[in-house]
Amino acid sequence: MTLTQTIRSSLIPSAASRPADDPIFLLNAEATRRAQAGEKVINATLGALLEDDGTLAILPSAVEALARVPAKKAAAYAPILGARPFLDAVVRDTFDGADLASLATASATPGGTGAIYQALTCFLEPGQALLTTHWFWSPYQTLATHARRAVETFETFDARGRFDTGGFAAGLDRLIQRQGRALAVLNFPCHNPTGYSLDAAEWREVAEIVRKAGERAPVALLVDLAYARFGGAGSNGWIEQVPRVLESATLLVAWTASKSFAQYGARVGALVAAHADPAERSRIQNALAFACRGTWSNCNHGGQLAVAELLEDPVQRARADQDRARLVRLLDERVQVWNREAARAGLRHPRYEGGFFVSVFAPDAEAAAERLRAAGVFVVPLPGALRVALCSTPVAEVPRLVAALREAIR
């Protein structure tokens, strides 16, 4: 064989032209290289909470809990569905004391990403589409494509700048008519990428829309809680609407320790599923267990045991809550400075009360992002907006970031 001889690719055609890395990680890599070369860079790309000195923010209580797990327990296989203490603790934590745990089951997943993938493959048939806002976390599309599903969207905001409940209802109707079922994914509170959180009235409307849709076809509502612990007052308002959703539909929740315990690398998450019918809950649990075995088999055992202790042991939970409260204050200071400076600069962005990201409306986001990159400021361009990761932006740099955005958006 010569080096010039053509060798056929064994990849299937749909996989042969896929990108090597996520675009956000590519932007982060460029920003990191330029900073290491001595350039004064603002890197507002990645969704990881950093201290103001640029180092990764952690919860000491979580690090210590991981270290306390006995080595032989951590090294052993976890049960396929997940360690029972972990699953029970996550279900209780998800509903924050509300009397709903008896209506739910759960499976361990590799982070919230695994929970979304599991929802896609268990609640949609191949070729069917999930429904989400037109601004959404881009891996939703990656996950759907890989799972041979699709993503359909509706306008995120209405003319008043509030969540477009009319668009949401129309989107559900469209999918029900075409595919006979619907899976809706809503990443609130602290929406990625816009930073928006639904208020109590919006959650009531969402629940009523889902309830009505569920009377016509099988409907599941997935609440992606990735950033919920960093939201403002009322972030748990969605829980009050769960009983209404369960009158006719399934509620799914993507729970993750990545953000709430600042343990991105541990890959500890869960898909929580609530349904009013015990027989259906049993079928869902079986489906989730089968899906676990058919994908990752089982998840990080040591991480599950550590998180279970942090959630269930009163002393350790109090320590974790205290550690997290400091990080919430760290982020909230940036949010307050952002809201003040952005208002002064005339930047247009959604209501922003907390969370890792905010998005600035920009008519030509790609061109604006290029101008920002030239100035050493890295954000993520979206159709009609720029996503800004305040989670990774030191508070002292927020005024400079706002000024650069004002200059770049023309």
Short mmCIF file of N, CA and C in Angstrom, two decimals, residues 273-406:
data_model
loop_
_atom_site.label_atom_id
_atom_site.label_comp_id
_atom_site.label_asym_id
_atom_site.label_seq_id
_atom_site.Cartn_x
_atom_site.Cartn_y
_atom_site.Cartn_z
N ALA A 273 -38.35 12.00 37.44
CA ALA A 273 -39.59 11.88 36.68
C ALA A 273 -40.76 11.73 37.64
N ALA A 274 -41.75 12.62 37.49
CA ALA A 274 -42.93 12.57 38.35
C ALA A 274 -44.17 12.29 37.50
N HIS A 275 -45.03 11.42 38.01
CA HIS A 275 -46.28 11.08 37.32
C HIS A 275 -47.30 10.67 38.37
N ALA A 276 -48.56 10.97 38.12
CA ALA A 276 -49.60 10.70 39.12
C ALA A 276 -49.96 9.23 39.22
N ASP A 277 -49.69 8.44 38.16
CA ASP A 277 -50.09 7.04 38.12
C ASP A 277 -48.94 6.15 38.56
N PRO A 278 -49.10 5.37 39.64
CA PRO A 278 -48.01 4.49 40.11
C PRO A 278 -47.54 3.50 39.04
N ALA A 279 -48.46 2.96 38.26
CA ALA A 279 -48.07 1.99 37.23
C ALA A 279 -47.21 2.66 36.16
N GLU A 280 -47.54 3.89 35.81
CA GLU A 280 -46.73 4.61 34.83
C GLU A 280 -45.36 4.95 35.42
N ARG A 281 -45.31 5.32 36.69
CA ARG A 281 -44.01 5.58 37.32
C ARG A 281 -43.13 4.35 37.27
N SER A 282 -43.72 3.19 37.48
CA SER A 282 -42.95 1.95 37.42
C SER A 282 -42.41 1.72 36.01
N ARG A 283 -43.25 1.98 35.00
CA ARG A 283 -42.79 1.82 33.61
C ARG A 283 -41.67 2.81 33.29
N ILE A 284 -41.81 4.04 33.80
CA ILE A 284 -40.77 5.05 33.57
C ILE A 284 -39.46 4.62 34.22
N GLN A 285 -39.54 4.12 35.45
CA GLN A 285 -38.32 3.69 36.14
C GLN A 285 -37.64 2.57 35.37
N ASN A 286 -38.41 1.62 34.87
CA ASN A 286 -37.83 0.54 34.09
C ASN A 286 -37.17 1.07 32.81
N ALA A 287 -37.84 2.01 32.16
CA ALA A 287 -37.29 2.58 30.93
C ALA A 287 -35.98 3.32 31.21
N LEU A 288 -35.93 4.05 32.32
CA LEU A 288 -34.72 4.79 32.66
C LEU A 288 -33.57 3.83 32.98
N ALA A 289 -33.87 2.77 33.72
CA ALA A 289 -32.83 1.78 34.04
C ALA A 289 -32.28 1.13 32.77
N PHE A 290 -33.17 0.78 31.84
CA PHE A 290 -32.76 0.18 30.58
C PHE A 290 -31.88 1.15 29.79
N ALA A 291 -32.27 2.43 29.78
CA ALA A 291 -31.50 3.45 29.06
C ALA A 291 -30.12 3.64 29.68
N CYS A 292 -30.05 3.60 31.01
CA CYS A 292 -28.74 3.69 31.67
C CYS A 292 -27.83 2.56 31.19
N ARG A 293 -28.34 1.35 31.22
CA ARG A 293 -27.52 0.20 30.83
C ARG A 293 -27.11 0.29 29.37
N GLY A 294 -27.99 0.87 28.55
CA GLY A 294 -27.71 0.94 27.13
C GLY A 294 -26.85 2.11 26.70
N THR A 295 -26.47 2.97 27.65
CA THR A 295 -25.60 4.11 27.30
C THR A 295 -24.35 4.09 28.16
N TRP A 296 -24.43 4.65 29.36
CA TRP A 296 -23.25 4.75 30.23
C TRP A 296 -23.15 3.60 31.22
N SER A 297 -24.11 2.71 31.26
CA SER A 297 -24.16 1.56 32.16
C SER A 297 -24.42 2.00 33.60
N ASN A 298 -23.46 2.67 34.22
CA ASN A 298 -23.73 3.27 35.52
C ASN A 298 -22.83 4.49 35.70
N CYS A 299 -23.10 5.28 36.73
CA CYS A 299 -22.44 6.58 36.89
C CYS A 299 -21.49 6.59 38.08
N ASN A 300 -20.80 7.70 38.23
CA ASN A 300 -19.78 7.92 39.26
C ASN A 300 -20.32 7.56 40.65
N HIS A 301 -19.87 6.43 41.20
CA HIS A 301 -20.40 5.95 42.47
C HIS A 301 -19.95 6.84 43.63
N GLY A 302 -18.66 7.17 43.67
CA GLY A 302 -18.17 8.01 44.75
C GLY A 302 -18.86 9.36 44.77
N GLY A 303 -19.09 9.94 43.59
CA GLY A 303 -19.78 11.22 43.52
C GLY A 303 -21.20 11.14 44.04
N GLN A 304 -21.90 10.05 43.70
CA GLN A 304 -23.27 9.88 44.19
C GLN A 304 -23.30 9.79 45.71
N LEU A 305 -22.39 9.01 46.27
CA LEU A 305 -22.38 8.84 47.73
C LEU A 305 -22.03 10.14 48.43
N ALA A 306 -21.09 10.90 47.88
CA ALA A 306 -20.71 12.18 48.48
C ALA A 306 -21.87 13.17 48.42
N VAL A 307 -22.54 13.25 47.28
CA VAL A 307 -23.66 14.18 47.15
C VAL A 307 -24.81 13.78 48.06
N ALA A 308 -25.05 12.48 48.19
CA ALA A 308 -26.10 12.02 49.10
C ALA A 308 -25.83 12.50 50.53
N GLU A 309 -24.56 12.42 50.97
CA GLU A 309 -24.24 12.91 52.31
C GLU A 309 -24.46 14.41 52.42
N LEU A 310 -24.06 15.15 51.39
CA LEU A 310 -24.22 16.60 51.42
C LEU A 310 -25.69 17.02 51.45
N LEU A 311 -26.53 16.21 50.86
CA LEU A 311 -27.96 16.54 50.84
C LEU A 311 -28.71 16.07 52.08
N GLU A 312 -28.24 14.98 52.69
CA GLU A 312 -29.03 14.34 53.75
C GLU A 312 -28.50 14.56 55.16
N ASP A 313 -27.19 14.71 55.32
CA ASP A 313 -26.63 14.94 56.65
C ASP A 313 -26.83 16.41 57.02
N PRO A 314 -27.54 16.70 58.11
CA PRO A 314 -27.87 18.10 58.42
C PRO A 314 -26.63 18.99 58.58
N VAL A 315 -25.59 18.47 59.20
CA VAL A 315 -24.38 19.27 59.41
C VAL A 315 -23.70 19.55 58.08
N GLN A 316 -23.55 18.51 57.27
CA GLN A 316 -22.86 18.68 55.99
C GLN A 316 -23.69 19.51 55.01
N ARG A 317 -25.01 19.37 55.09
CA ARG A 317 -25.86 20.19 54.22
C ARG A 317 -25.73 21.66 54.60
N ALA A 318 -25.70 21.94 55.88
CA ALA A 318 -25.55 23.33 56.32
C ALA A 318 -24.22 23.91 55.85
N ARG A 319 -23.17 23.11 55.91
CA ARG A 319 -21.86 23.58 55.44
C ARG A 319 -21.90 23.86 53.94
N ALA A 320 -22.51 22.94 53.17
CA ALA A 320 -22.58 23.13 51.73
C ALA A 320 -23.42 24.36 51.38
N ASP A 321 -24.52 24.54 52.09
CA ASP A 321 -25.36 25.72 51.84
C ASP A 321 -24.60 27.01 52.14
N GLN A 322 -23.79 26.99 53.19
CA GLN A 322 -23.00 28.16 53.54
C GLN A 322 -21.93 28.43 52.47
N ASP A 323 -21.26 27.37 52.02
CA ASP A 323 -20.26 27.53 50.97
C ASP A 323 -20.89 28.08 49.69
N ARG A 324 -22.07 27.54 49.35
CA ARG A 324 -22.74 27.98 48.13
C ARG A 324 -23.22 29.42 48.26
N ALA A 325 -23.68 29.79 49.44
CA ALA A 325 -24.16 31.16 49.64
C ALA A 325 -23.06 32.18 49.34
N ARG A 326 -21.83 31.84 49.66
CA ARG A 326 -20.73 32.75 49.33
C ARG A 326 -20.59 32.90 47.83
N LEU A 327 -20.73 31.79 47.10
CA LEU A 327 -20.62 31.86 45.65
C LEU A 327 -21.80 32.61 45.03
N VAL A 328 -22.97 32.45 45.62
CA VAL A 328 -24.14 33.21 45.14
C VAL A 328 -23.89 34.71 45.33
N ARG A 329 -23.32 35.08 46.47
CA ARG A 329 -23.01 36.50 46.70
C ARG A 329 -21.96 37.00 45.70
N LEU A 330 -20.97 36.15 45.42
CA LEU A 330 -19.93 36.51 44.45
C LEU A 330 -20.56 36.81 43.10
N LEU A 331 -21.44 35.93 42.65
CA LEU A 331 -22.08 36.12 41.36
C LEU A 331 -23.06 37.29 41.40
N ASP A 332 -23.80 37.42 42.49
CA ASP A 332 -24.80 38.48 42.58
C ASP A 332 -24.16 39.86 42.51
N GLU A 333 -22.96 40.01 43.04
CA GLU A 333 -22.27 41.30 42.94
C GLU A 333 -22.03 41.65 41.48
N ARG A 334 -21.65 40.67 40.68
CA ARG A 334 -21.44 40.91 39.26
C ARG A 334 -22.76 41.24 38.56
N VAL A 335 -23.83 40.54 38.95
CA VAL A 335 -25.14 40.81 38.35
C VAL A 335 -25.56 42.24 38.63
N GLN A 336 -25.38 42.70 39.87
CA GLN A 336 -25.78 44.06 40.22
C GLN A 336 -24.97 45.10 39.45
N VAL A 337 -23.66 44.89 39.35
CA VAL A 337 -22.82 45.82 38.60
C VAL A 337 -23.23 45.80 37.13
N TRP A 338 -23.46 44.61 36.60
CA TRP A 338 -23.89 44.49 35.21
C TRP A 338 -25.16 45.28 34.96
N ASN A 339 -26.19 45.06 35.78
CA ASN A 339 -27.47 45.72 35.56
C ASN A 339 -27.33 47.24 35.62
N ARG A 340 -26.50 47.73 36.52
CA ARG A 340 -26.28 49.18 36.62
C ARG A 340 -25.54 49.71 35.40
N GLU A 341 -24.43 49.07 35.04
CA GLU A 341 -23.61 49.56 33.93
C GLU A 341 -24.31 49.36 32.58
N ALA A 342 -25.01 48.25 32.41
CA ALA A 342 -25.70 48.00 31.15
C ALA A 342 -26.82 49.01 30.93
N ALA A 343 -27.51 49.38 32.02
CA ALA A 343 -28.57 50.40 31.90
C ALA A 343 -27.96 51.74 31.49
N ARG A 344 -26.84 52.10 32.10
CA ARG A 344 -26.19 53.36 31.74
C ARG A 344 -25.73 53.36 30.29
N ALA A 345 -25.28 52.20 29.81
CA ALA A 345 -24.76 52.11 28.44
C ALA A 345 -25.87 51.94 27.40
N GLY A 346 -27.08 51.71 27.84
CA GLY A 346 -28.18 51.53 26.91
C GLY A 346 -28.22 50.17 26.25
N LEU A 347 -27.57 49.16 26.86
CA LEU A 347 -27.62 47.80 26.30
C LEU A 347 -29.01 47.21 26.51
N ARG A 348 -29.47 46.49 25.54
CA ARG A 348 -30.78 45.84 25.62
C ARG A 348 -30.58 44.37 25.96
N HIS A 349 -31.17 43.94 27.06
CA HIS A 349 -31.06 42.53 27.46
C HIS A 349 -32.30 42.13 28.25
N PRO A 350 -32.58 40.83 28.36
CA PRO A 350 -33.75 40.39 29.12
C PRO A 350 -33.60 40.69 30.61
N ARG A 351 -34.72 40.58 31.31
CA ARG A 351 -34.69 40.71 32.77
C ARG A 351 -33.68 39.73 33.33
N TYR A 352 -32.81 40.22 34.20
CA TYR A 352 -31.69 39.40 34.68
C TYR A 352 -31.56 39.59 36.19
N GLU A 353 -31.88 38.53 36.93
CA GLU A 353 -31.87 38.59 38.39
C GLU A 353 -30.83 37.67 39.01
N GLY A 354 -30.23 36.81 38.21
CA GLY A 354 -29.24 35.88 38.73
C GLY A 354 -28.97 34.78 37.73
N GLY A 355 -27.87 34.06 37.94
CA GLY A 355 -27.51 33.00 37.03
C GLY A 355 -26.18 33.26 36.37
N PHE A 356 -25.69 32.27 35.64
CA PHE A 356 -24.35 32.34 35.08
C PHE A 356 -24.25 33.25 33.86
N PHE A 357 -25.36 33.43 33.12
CA PHE A 357 -25.30 34.12 31.83
C PHE A 357 -26.33 35.22 31.72
N VAL A 358 -26.03 36.15 30.81
CA VAL A 358 -27.02 37.10 30.33
C VAL A 358 -26.73 37.28 28.84
N SER A 359 -27.73 37.64 28.06
CA SER A 359 -27.54 37.87 26.63
C SER A 359 -27.92 39.30 26.28
N VAL A 360 -27.13 39.91 25.42
CA VAL A 360 -27.37 41.27 24.95
C VAL A 360 -27.88 41.19 23.53
N PHE A 361 -29.00 41.84 23.25
CA PHE A 361 -29.54 41.82 21.90
C PHE A 361 -28.60 42.58 20.96
N ALA A 362 -28.32 41.97 19.80
CA ALA A 362 -27.40 42.57 18.82
C ALA A 362 -27.88 42.19 17.43
N PRO A 363 -28.17 43.18 16.57
CA PRO A 363 -28.69 42.87 15.23
C PRO A 363 -27.76 41.97 14.42
N ASP A 364 -26.47 42.26 14.47
CA ASP A 364 -25.48 41.43 13.75
C ASP A 364 -24.50 40.89 14.78
N ALA A 365 -24.90 39.83 15.44
CA ALA A 365 -24.12 39.31 16.57
C ALA A 365 -22.77 38.78 16.12
N GLU A 366 -22.71 38.12 14.97
CA GLU A 366 -21.43 37.57 14.50
C GLU A 366 -20.40 38.68 14.28
N ALA A 367 -20.83 39.75 13.62
CA ALA A 367 -19.90 40.86 13.38
C ALA A 367 -19.49 41.52 14.68
N ALA A 368 -20.43 41.69 15.61
CA ALA A 368 -20.11 42.29 16.91
C ALA A 368 -19.12 41.42 17.67
N ALA A 369 -19.33 40.09 17.63
CA ALA A 369 -18.43 39.17 18.33
C ALA A 369 -17.02 39.24 17.76
N GLU A 370 -16.92 39.40 16.43
CA GLU A 370 -15.59 39.53 15.81
C GLU A 370 -14.90 40.80 16.25
N ARG A 371 -15.64 41.90 16.33
CA ARG A 371 -15.04 43.15 16.81
C ARG A 371 -14.58 43.01 18.25
N LEU A 372 -15.36 42.30 19.05
CA LEU A 372 -14.98 42.09 20.45
C LEU A 372 -13.73 41.22 20.55
N ARG A 373 -13.66 40.16 19.75
CA ARG A 373 -12.47 39.29 19.76
C ARG A 373 -11.22 40.08 19.42
N ALA A 374 -11.34 40.97 18.44
CA ALA A 374 -10.19 41.81 18.07
C ALA A 374 -9.73 42.67 19.23
N ALA A 375 -10.67 43.03 20.11
CA ALA A 375 -10.35 43.85 21.28
C ALA A 375 -10.00 43.01 22.50
N GLY A 376 -9.94 41.68 22.33
CA GLY A 376 -9.59 40.80 23.45
C GLY A 376 -10.74 40.50 24.38
N VAL A 377 -11.97 40.64 23.89
CA VAL A 377 -13.16 40.35 24.69
C VAL A 377 -13.91 39.20 24.00
N PHE A 378 -14.10 38.10 24.74
CA PHE A 378 -14.68 36.89 24.16
C PHE A 378 -16.07 36.63 24.75
N VAL A 379 -17.06 36.63 23.87
CA VAL A 379 -18.43 36.25 24.22
C VAL A 379 -18.90 35.28 23.14
N VAL A 380 -20.09 34.72 23.30
CA VAL A 380 -20.59 33.71 22.36
C VAL A 380 -21.69 34.33 21.49
N PRO A 381 -21.48 34.38 20.17
CA PRO A 381 -22.53 34.94 19.30
C PRO A 381 -23.68 33.96 19.12
N LEU A 382 -24.89 34.51 19.14
CA LEU A 382 -26.12 33.76 18.89
C LEU A 382 -26.89 34.49 17.80
N PRO A 383 -27.90 33.89 17.22
CA PRO A 383 -28.70 34.63 16.24
C PRO A 383 -29.41 35.81 16.91
N GLY A 384 -28.90 37.01 16.70
CA GLY A 384 -29.53 38.21 17.25
C GLY A 384 -29.12 38.58 18.65
N ALA A 385 -28.11 37.93 19.20
CA ALA A 385 -27.70 38.24 20.58
C ALA A 385 -26.28 37.78 20.83
N LEU A 386 -25.70 38.27 21.91
CA LEU A 386 -24.38 37.86 22.38
C LEU A 386 -24.53 37.31 23.79
N ARG A 387 -24.09 36.07 24.00
CA ARG A 387 -24.15 35.48 25.34
C ARG A 387 -22.92 35.87 26.13
N VAL A 388 -23.15 36.39 27.33
CA VAL A 388 -22.08 36.87 28.20
C VAL A 388 -22.07 36.01 29.46
N ALA A 389 -20.94 35.38 29.76
CA ALA A 389 -20.80 34.54 30.95
C ALA A 389 -20.25 35.39 32.09
N LEU A 390 -21.14 35.98 32.86
CA LEU A 390 -20.68 36.74 34.03
C LEU A 390 -20.09 35.81 35.08
N CYS A 391 -20.45 34.53 35.03
CA CYS A 391 -19.90 33.58 35.99
C CYS A 391 -18.37 33.53 35.92
N SER A 392 -17.80 33.83 34.76
CA SER A 392 -16.35 33.76 34.62
C SER A 392 -15.70 35.13 34.46
N THR A 393 -16.46 36.20 34.74
CA THR A 393 -15.96 37.56 34.57
C THR A 393 -15.75 38.22 35.93
N PRO A 394 -14.52 38.58 36.30
CA PRO A 394 -14.30 39.27 37.58
C PRO A 394 -15.11 40.55 37.68
N VAL A 395 -15.59 40.86 38.86
CA VAL A 395 -16.47 42.03 39.02
C VAL A 395 -15.78 43.30 38.55
N ALA A 396 -14.48 43.43 38.74
CA ALA A 396 -13.77 44.64 38.33
C ALA A 396 -13.74 44.81 36.83
N GLU A 397 -13.94 43.71 36.08
CA GLU A 397 -13.90 43.77 34.62
C GLU A 397 -15.27 44.02 33.99
N VAL A 398 -16.32 43.99 34.80
CA VAL A 398 -17.66 44.14 34.23
C VAL A 398 -17.85 45.50 33.55
N PRO A 399 -17.41 46.62 34.14
CA PRO A 399 -17.57 47.89 33.42
C PRO A 399 -16.84 47.91 32.08
N ARG A 400 -15.62 47.35 32.02
CA ARG A 400 -14.90 47.29 30.74
C ARG A 400 -15.64 46.41 29.75
N LEU A 401 -16.19 45.30 30.22
CA LEU A 401 -16.96 44.41 29.36
C LEU A 401 -18.17 45.14 28.77
N VAL A 402 -18.89 45.86 29.61
CA VAL A 402 -20.07 46.60 29.13
C VAL A 402 -19.67 47.65 28.10
N ALA A 403 -18.59 48.38 28.37
CA ALA A 403 -18.12 49.40 27.43
C ALA A 403 -17.75 48.79 26.09
N ALA A 404 -17.10 47.63 26.12
CA ALA A 404 -16.73 46.96 24.87
C ALA A 404 -17.95 46.51 24.09
N LEU A 405 -18.94 46.00 24.79
CA LEU A 405 -20.18 45.59 24.14
C LEU A 405 -20.89 46.77 23.50
N ARG A 406 -20.95 47.87 24.22
CA ARG A 406 -21.60 49.08 23.67
C ARG A 406 -20.91 49.52 22.38
#
